[in-house]
mmCIF file of C-alpha atoms in Angstrom:
data_model
loop_
_atom_site.group_PDB
_atom_site.id
_atom_site.type_symbol
_atom_site.label_atom_id
_atom_site.label_comp_id
_atom_site.label_asym_id
_atom_site.label_seq_id
_atom_site.Cartn_x
_atom_site.Cartn_y
_atom_site.Cartn_z
ATOM 1 C CA UNK A 1177 28.467 -4.330 3.313
ATOM 2 C CA UNK A 1178 24.904 -3.816 4.412
ATOM 3 C CA UNK A 1179 23.959 -3.142 7.915
ATOM 4 C CA UNK A 1180 22.388 -5.890 9.718
ATOM 5 C CA UNK A 1181 18.679 -5.329 10.942
ATOM 6 C CA UNK A 1182 18.194 -5.979 14.650
ATOM 7 C CA UNK A 1183 14.762 -4.373 15.073
ATOM 8 C CA UNK A 1184 11.920 -3.975 12.596
ATOM 9 C CA UNK A 1185 8.910 -1.565 13.005
ATOM 10 C CA UNK A 1186 5.622 -3.287 11.212
ATOM 11 C CA UNK A 1187 3.587 -0.675 10.098
ATOM 12 C CA UNK A 1188 0.500 -2.797 9.454
ATOM 13 C CA UNK A 1189 -2.277 -4.835 11.250
ATOM 14 C CA UNK A 1190 -4.301 -7.945 11.253
ATOM 15 C CA UNK A 1191 -2.875 -11.132 9.529
ATOM 16 C CA UNK A 1192 -0.410 -8.988 7.378
ATOM 17 C CA UNK A 1193 1.256 -7.942 10.745
ATOM 18 C CA UNK A 1194 1.284 -11.170 12.170
ATOM 19 C CA UNK A 1195 3.083 -12.866 9.042
ATOM 20 C CA UNK A 1196 5.823 -10.339 9.215
ATOM 21 C CA UNK A 1197 6.171 -10.575 12.868
ATOM 22 C CA UNK A 1198 6.416 -14.228 12.807
ATOM 23 C CA UNK A 1199 8.840 -14.179 10.014
ATOM 24 C CA UNK A 1200 11.108 -11.558 11.803
ATOM 25 C CA UNK A 1201 11.164 -13.617 14.962
ATOM 26 C CA UNK A 1202 11.992 -16.889 12.911
ATOM 27 C CA UNK A 1203 14.985 -15.005 11.755
ATOM 28 C CA UNK A 1204 15.841 -13.773 15.004
ATOM 29 C CA UNK A 1205 14.999 -10.131 14.503
ATOM 30 C CA UNK A 1206 13.166 -8.057 17.458
ATOM 31 C CA UNK A 1207 9.829 -6.769 16.264
ATOM 32 C CA UNK A 1208 7.791 -3.558 17.014
ATOM 33 C CA UNK A 1209 4.282 -2.982 15.887
ATOM 34 C CA UNK A 1210 3.217 0.346 14.866
ATOM 35 C CA UNK A 1211 -0.559 0.242 15.820
ATOM 36 C CA UNK A 1212 -3.384 2.488 16.018
ATOM 37 C CA UNK A 1213 -5.541 2.905 19.129
ATOM 38 C CA UNK A 1214 -8.017 0.207 17.996
ATOM 39 C CA UNK A 1215 -5.354 -2.202 17.471
ATOM 40 C CA UNK A 1216 -3.221 -1.783 20.500
ATOM 41 C CA UNK A 1217 -4.348 -4.916 21.980
ATOM 42 C CA UNK A 1218 -4.740 -6.862 19.038
ATOM 43 C CA UNK A 1219 -3.075 -10.390 18.322
ATOM 44 C CA UNK A 1220 -0.599 -8.719 16.418
ATOM 45 C CA UNK A 1221 0.337 -6.313 19.359
ATOM 46 C CA UNK A 1222 0.468 -9.420 21.714
ATOM 47 C CA UNK A 1223 2.803 -11.052 19.233
ATOM 48 C CA UNK A 1224 5.217 -8.268 18.801
ATOM 49 C CA UNK A 1225 8.416 -7.502 21.352
ATOM 50 C CA UNK A 1226 6.771 -4.129 21.816
ATOM 51 C CA UNK A 1227 4.031 -1.988 20.332
ATOM 52 C CA UNK A 1228 4.173 1.675 19.474
ATOM 53 C CA UNK A 1229 1.122 3.845 19.032
ATOM 54 C CA UNK A 1230 0.897 5.508 15.498
ATOM 55 C CA UNK A 1231 -2.303 7.401 16.216
ATOM 56 C CA UNK A 1232 -5.986 7.251 16.489
ATOM 57 C CA UNK A 1233 -8.122 4.391 15.171
ATOM 58 C CA UNK A 1234 -8.892 5.991 11.705
ATOM 59 C CA UNK A 1235 -6.083 4.966 9.034
ATOM 60 C CA UNK A 1236 -5.717 7.961 7.508
ATOM 61 C CA UNK A 1237 -4.553 9.427 11.109
ATOM 62 C CA UNK A 1238 -2.315 6.472 11.662
ATOM 63 C CA UNK A 1239 -1.255 3.535 9.178
ATOM 64 C CA UNK A 1240 -1.633 6.385 6.365
ATOM 65 C CA UNK A 1241 0.356 8.804 8.120
ATOM 66 C CA UNK A 1242 4.051 8.833 7.000
ATOM 67 C CA UNK A 1243 5.162 11.063 10.024
ATOM 68 C CA UNK A 1244 3.591 8.826 12.576
ATOM 69 C CA UNK A 1245 5.194 5.861 11.148
ATOM 70 C CA UNK A 1246 8.621 7.080 11.151
ATOM 71 C CA UNK A 1247 8.152 8.887 14.390
ATOM 72 C CA UNK A 1248 7.146 5.113 15.780
ATOM 73 C CA UNK A 1249 9.925 3.552 14.360
ATOM 74 C CA UNK A 1250 12.523 6.025 15.844
ATOM 75 C CA UNK A 1251 10.691 5.437 19.025
ATOM 76 C CA UNK A 1252 11.037 1.827 18.986
ATOM 77 C CA UNK A 1253 14.821 2.008 17.952
ATOM 78 C CA UNK A 1254 13.732 0.335 14.723
ATOM 79 C CA UNK A 1255 16.751 -0.200 12.033
ATOM 80 C CA UNK A 1256 14.163 -0.730 9.469
ATOM 81 C CA UNK A 1257 10.326 -0.363 8.451
ATOM 82 C CA UNK A 1258 8.414 -3.032 6.915
ATOM 83 C CA UNK A 1259 4.837 -1.768 5.676
ATOM 84 C CA UNK A 1260 3.383 -5.009 4.509
ATOM 85 C CA UNK A 1261 1.187 -4.420 1.526
ATOM 86 C CA UNK A 1262 -1.687 -1.956 1.448
ATOM 87 C CA UNK A 1263 -1.237 1.145 3.364
ATOM 88 C CA UNK A 1264 1.885 3.050 2.897
ATOM 89 C CA UNK A 1265 3.676 0.106 1.146
ATOM 90 C CA UNK A 1266 3.667 1.672 -2.386
ATOM 91 C CA UNK A 1267 4.127 5.104 -1.122
ATOM 92 C CA UNK A 1268 7.358 6.710 -2.177
ATOM 93 C CA UNK A 1269 6.994 9.354 0.541
ATOM 94 C CA UNK A 1270 7.399 6.840 3.337
ATOM 95 C CA UNK A 1271 10.353 4.870 1.385
ATOM 96 C CA UNK A 1272 12.095 8.568 1.293
ATOM 97 C CA UNK A 1273 11.199 9.606 4.731
ATOM 98 C CA UNK A 1274 12.809 6.291 5.948
ATOM 99 C CA UNK A 1275 16.009 7.112 3.897
ATOM 100 C CA UNK A 1276 16.163 10.557 5.347
ATOM 101 C CA UNK A 1277 15.919 9.078 8.902
ATOM 102 C CA UNK A 1278 18.509 6.451 8.348
ATOM 103 C CA UNK A 1279 15.981 3.777 8.706
ATOM 104 C CA UNK A 1280 15.801 0.932 6.168
ATOM 105 C CA UNK A 1281 12.696 0.691 3.982
ATOM 106 C CA UNK A 1282 11.997 -2.922 3.597
ATOM 107 C CA UNK A 1283 10.510 -2.342 -0.138
ATOM 108 C CA UNK A 1284 11.358 -0.890 -3.352
ATOM 109 C CA UNK A 1285 13.224 2.456 -3.415
ATOM 110 C CA UNK A 1286 11.466 5.695 -3.674
ATOM 111 C CA UNK A 1287 12.289 6.062 -7.334
ATOM 112 C CA UNK A 1288 11.107 2.762 -8.088
ATOM 113 C CA UNK A 1289 7.679 3.046 -6.087
ATOM 114 C CA UNK A 1290 7.242 6.681 -8.065
ATOM 115 C CA UNK A 1291 7.757 4.767 -11.431
ATOM 116 C CA UNK A 1292 4.953 2.179 -10.614
ATOM 117 C CA UNK A 1293 2.591 4.213 -8.405
ATOM 118 C CA UNK A 1294 0.771 5.723 -11.316
ATOM 119 C CA UNK A 1295 -0.932 2.733 -13.353
ATOM 120 C CA UNK A 1296 -0.464 4.624 -16.880
ATOM 121 C CA UNK A 1297 3.191 5.883 -16.128
ATOM 122 C CA UNK A 1298 3.782 2.056 -15.029
ATOM 123 C CA UNK A 1299 2.232 1.138 -18.287
ATOM 124 C CA UNK A 1300 4.178 3.444 -20.390
ATOM 125 C CA UNK A 1301 7.303 2.242 -18.934
ATOM 126 C CA UNK A 1302 6.467 -1.201 -19.483
ATOM 127 C CA UNK A 1303 5.534 -0.373 -23.273
ATOM 128 C CA UNK A 1304 8.897 1.628 -23.459
ATOM 129 C CA UNK A 1305 10.976 -1.531 -21.930
ATOM 130 C CA UNK A 1306 9.451 -3.586 -24.716
ATOM 131 C CA UNK A 1307 7.317 -5.706 -22.479
ATOM 132 C CA UNK A 1308 3.743 -7.120 -23.497
ATOM 133 C CA UNK A 1309 0.687 -5.338 -21.954
ATOM 134 C CA UNK A 1310 -2.930 -5.842 -22.165
ATOM 135 C CA UNK A 1311 -5.072 -3.193 -24.017
ATOM 136 C CA UNK A 1312 -6.072 -0.336 -21.957
ATOM 137 C CA UNK A 1313 -5.302 3.356 -21.620
ATOM 138 C CA UNK A 1314 -6.668 6.401 -20.047
ATOM 139 C CA UNK A 1315 -10.377 7.618 -19.717
ATOM 140 C CA UNK A 1316 -10.878 10.636 -17.605
ATOM 141 C CA UNK A 1317 -14.713 10.242 -17.276
ATOM 142 C CA UNK A 1318 -17.575 7.586 -17.841
ATOM 143 C CA UNK A 1319 -17.904 8.447 -21.384
ATOM 144 C CA UNK A 1320 -14.338 8.212 -22.401
ATOM 145 C CA UNK A 1321 -14.293 4.877 -20.423
ATOM 146 C CA UNK A 1322 -17.224 3.829 -22.413
ATOM 147 C CA UNK A 1323 -15.389 4.721 -25.687
ATOM 148 C CA UNK A 1324 -12.163 3.068 -24.710
ATOM 149 C CA UNK A 1325 -13.951 0.006 -23.906
ATOM 150 C CA UNK A 1326 -15.635 -0.360 -27.031
ATOM 151 C CA UNK A 1327 -12.425 0.194 -28.732
ATOM 152 C CA UNK A 1328 -10.870 -2.602 -26.439
ATOM 153 C CA UNK A 1329 -13.876 -5.011 -26.637
ATOM 154 C CA UNK A 1330 -16.010 -6.364 -23.828
ATOM 155 C CA UNK A 1331 -15.627 -7.425 -20.943
ATOM 156 C CA UNK A 1332 -13.297 -4.843 -19.544
ATOM 157 C CA UNK A 1333 -11.767 -3.923 -15.915
ATOM 158 C CA UNK A 1334 -11.557 -0.416 -14.711
ATOM 159 C CA UNK A 1335 -9.056 0.935 -12.252
ATOM 160 C CA UNK A 1336 -8.136 4.145 -10.809
ATOM 161 C CA UNK A 1337 -4.785 5.400 -12.081
ATOM 162 C CA UNK A 1338 -3.718 6.246 -8.575
ATOM 163 C CA UNK A 1339 -4.875 5.191 -5.174
ATOM 164 C CA UNK A 1340 -7.039 2.361 -4.289
ATOM 165 C CA UNK A 1341 -4.821 0.862 -1.411
ATOM 166 C CA UNK A 1342 -4.528 -2.454 -3.767
ATOM 167 C CA UNK A 1343 -8.207 -2.893 -4.522
ATOM 168 C CA UNK A 1344 -10.532 -1.100 -6.738
ATOM 169 C CA UNK A 1345 -10.314 -3.289 -9.910
ATOM 170 C CA UNK A 1346 -13.986 -3.413 -11.465
ATOM 171 C CA UNK A 1347 -15.250 -5.682 -14.166
ATOM 172 C CA UNK A 1348 -17.755 -4.591 -16.747
ATOM 173 C CA UNK A 1349 -19.119 -6.976 -18.814
ATOM 174 C CA UNK A 1350 -21.202 -4.925 -21.409
ATOM 175 C CA UNK A 1351 -21.869 -1.412 -22.495
ATOM 176 C CA UNK A 1352 -24.350 0.568 -20.440
ATOM 177 C CA UNK A 1353 -25.348 4.299 -20.772
ATOM 178 C CA UNK A 1354 -22.780 5.096 -17.893
ATOM 179 C CA UNK A 1355 -20.073 1.979 -17.179
ATOM 180 C CA UNK A 1356 -21.005 1.297 -13.611
ATOM 181 C CA UNK A 1357 -17.520 0.699 -12.489
ATOM 182 C CA UNK A 1358 -15.985 3.893 -13.345
ATOM 183 C CA UNK A 1359 -17.708 5.745 -10.125
ATOM 184 C CA UNK A 1360 -16.691 3.068 -7.673
ATOM 185 C CA UNK A 1361 -13.100 2.853 -9.010
ATOM 186 C CA UNK A 1362 -12.875 6.634 -8.348
ATOM 187 C CA UNK A 1363 -14.511 6.510 -5.036
ATOM 188 C CA UNK A 1364 -12.493 3.819 -3.730
ATOM 189 C CA UNK A 1365 -9.151 5.365 -4.778
ATOM 190 C CA UNK A 1366 -10.306 8.752 -2.980
ATOM 191 C CA UNK A 1367 -11.613 6.920 0.092
ATOM 192 C CA UNK A 1368 -8.277 6.166 2.000
ATOM 193 C CA UNK A 1369 -6.062 8.631 0.134
ATOM 194 C CA UNK A 1370 -8.280 11.754 -0.484
#
């Protein structure tokens, strides 16, 4: 039998955090918000039963810091961590760190997250399971992306294999000397995650 959750640390901000906090409150679950310095007086912080500082304003030092999130959950006496979406929601390290700390991670298991975190591995897993997938594949540079796009047909969408924070899908409608979406996709994937 699963242990009931009494208090959830929400490790996100803005509307995402507000929706999770309101849902927890409707379910009678106490809430704690893990917030960066910039969000300590946000609407989400005012809505939560308590707020715990994750770190300074930059997301890399707060919302994207696994140790800070787990430390905040412990400080709040949380039974569970809800990552929302974006930030660490798809990071197997957070799910694993929560498990190691005896904290429920509200989301997929570390193994499930690892299986789908790399878009090419996830695609290969879907194919191996007999699922239909859209045409696509790996390109390591703009020239390779152009060859792949020519083989698939135009228009195409370019997405970084890892990172991107849930964004970074760029449409390219026609051939160009250097597909313009490759560099932005790489930059977007690297910006929050390095």
